[in-house]
Structure formats: C-alpha cells, structure tokens
Amino acid sequence: MHNDKEYVIRLNTFDLGQLIDGLEARADAWRLTAVYLETGEAQDGFVIEECYDAEEAQRIADHYQRIIRTVVEQWEGQR
C-alpha cells in the first residue's frame, strides 16, 4: 500500500546536491544490476543488488530516476 502524502523538506544547496548524488548512485547500482542479470557482464568492483531478476532491478532503477527527476525539477523551479 502506497501512501500519497507529500512532504516539504528544506535542505541547503550542498545537502541537496549530496542527496541527489546518493540517489544517482543507487539508481546506477540497480541499473548495473539489471545489465548484469541480462548479460552476465559486470564492471570491476561492482556489487550486485539482491533482487529476483533484471526486470525488477530495472523497475527499481527507474523508480530512483523518477525520484531524482522530481527533486531536480523542484530545485530548478526555486532557483
């Protein structure tokens, strides 16, 4: 069950940048997991995320990308 309640969170520019960087790192981890599960190829030092299959990994990566887009759009709207 998803909760559709929205929140307003205030961060300074540095902290917002750090938040976006962290979300991008998670999106990349899931995207690379999907690639690995599809091709069997992984980058050196890459840690595979735990999931059922490449489709699930890609859905999670896409979800992170939607969060990033939402945060960046709101940030840009306040500049």
CSV table of C-alpha atoms in Angstrom, one decimal:
chain,number,residue,atom,x,y,z
A,1,MET,CA,0.0,0.0,0.0
A,2,HIS,CA,1.4,3.4,-1.0
A,3,ASN,CA,1.0,6.5,1.0
A,4,ASP,CA,0.4,9.5,-1.3
A,5,LYS,CA,1.0,12.1,1.5
A,6,GLU,CA,3.5,14.7,0.3
A,7,TYR,CA,6.2,16.3,2.3
A,8,VAL,CA,8.2,19.6,2.2
A,9,ILE,CA,11.8,19.1,3.1
A,10,ARG,CA,14.2,22.0,3.4
A,11,LEU,CA,17.9,21.5,2.5
A,12,ASN,CA,20.8,23.8,1.7
A,13,THR,CA,22.3,23.6,-1.7
A,14,PHE,CA,25.2,21.4,-0.6
A,15,ASP,CA,23.0,18.9,1.2
A,16,LEU,CA,20.6,18.8,-1.8
A,17,GLY,CA,23.5,18.0,-4.1
A,18,GLN,CA,24.6,15.2,-1.8
A,19,LEU,CA,21.1,13.8,-1.7
A,20,ILE,CA,20.9,13.8,-5.5
A,21,ASP,CA,24.4,12.2,-5.7
A,22,GLY,CA,23.3,9.5,-3.3
A,23,LEU,CA,20.1,8.8,-5.3
A,24,GLU,CA,22.1,8.7,-8.5
A,25,ALA,CA,24.5,6.2,-7.0
A,26,ARG,CA,21.6,3.9,-6.0
A,27,ALA,CA,20.0,4.2,-9.5
A,28,ASP,CA,23.3,3.3,-11.1
A,29,ALA,CA,23.7,0.3,-8.8
A,30,TRP,CA,20.3,-1.0,-9.8
A,31,ARG,CA,20.8,-0.2,-13.5
A,32,LEU,CA,24.1,-2.1,-13.5
A,33,THR,CA,22.5,-5.0,-11.6
A,34,ALA,CA,19.9,-5.2,-14.4
A,35,VAL,CA,22.6,-5.1,-17.1
A,36,TYR,CA,24.5,-7.9,-15.2
A,37,LEU,CA,21.4,-10.1,-14.9
A,38,GLU,CA,20.7,-9.6,-18.6
A,39,THR,CA,24.2,-10.0,-20.0
A,40,GLY,CA,26.3,-11.6,-17.3
A,41,GLU,CA,28.8,-8.8,-17.5
A,42,ALA,CA,29.7,-6.5,-14.6
A,43,GLN,CA,32.1,-3.6,-14.0
A,44,ASP,CA,35.1,-4.2,-11.8
A,45,GLY,CA,34.3,-3.7,-8.1
A,46,PHE,CA,30.6,-3.7,-8.8
A,47,VAL,CA,28.3,-5.1,-6.1
A,48,ILE,CA,25.2,-6.8,-7.5
A,49,GLU,CA,22.0,-5.8,-5.7
A,50,GLU,CA,19.7,-8.5,-4.4
A,51,CYS,CA,16.5,-9.0,-6.5
A,52,TYR,CA,14.5,-11.6,-8.4
A,53,ASP,CA,15.5,-10.7,-12.0
A,54,ALA,CA,16.6,-8.0,-14.4
A,55,GLU,CA,13.1,-6.6,-14.8
A,56,GLU,CA,12.8,-6.0,-11.0
A,57,ALA,CA,16.3,-4.3,-11.0
A,58,GLN,CA,15.3,-2.1,-13.9
A,59,ARG,CA,12.0,-1.1,-12.2
A,60,ILE,CA,13.9,-0.1,-9.1
A,61,ALA,CA,16.4,1.9,-11.1
A,62,ASP,CA,13.6,3.6,-12.9
A,63,HIS,CA,11.9,4.5,-9.6
A,64,TYR,CA,15.1,6.1,-8.4
A,65,GLN,CA,15.3,8.1,-11.7
A,66,ARG,CA,11.7,9.3,-11.1
A,67,ILE,CA,12.6,10.5,-7.6
A,68,ILE,CA,15.7,12.3,-9.0
A,69,ARG,CA,13.7,14.0,-11.7
A,70,THR,CA,11.1,15.2,-9.2
A,71,VAL,CA,13.7,16.6,-6.8
A,72,VAL,CA,15.7,18.3,-9.6
A,73,GLU,CA,12.5,19.8,-11.2
A,74,GLN,CA,11.5,21.2,-7.8
A,75,TRP,CA,15.0,22.5,-7.2
A,76,GLU,CA,15.2,24.2,-10.6
A,77,GLY,CA,11.8,25.7,-10.0
A,78,GLN,CA,13.2,27.5,-7.0
A,79,ARG,CA,16.3,29.0,-8.5
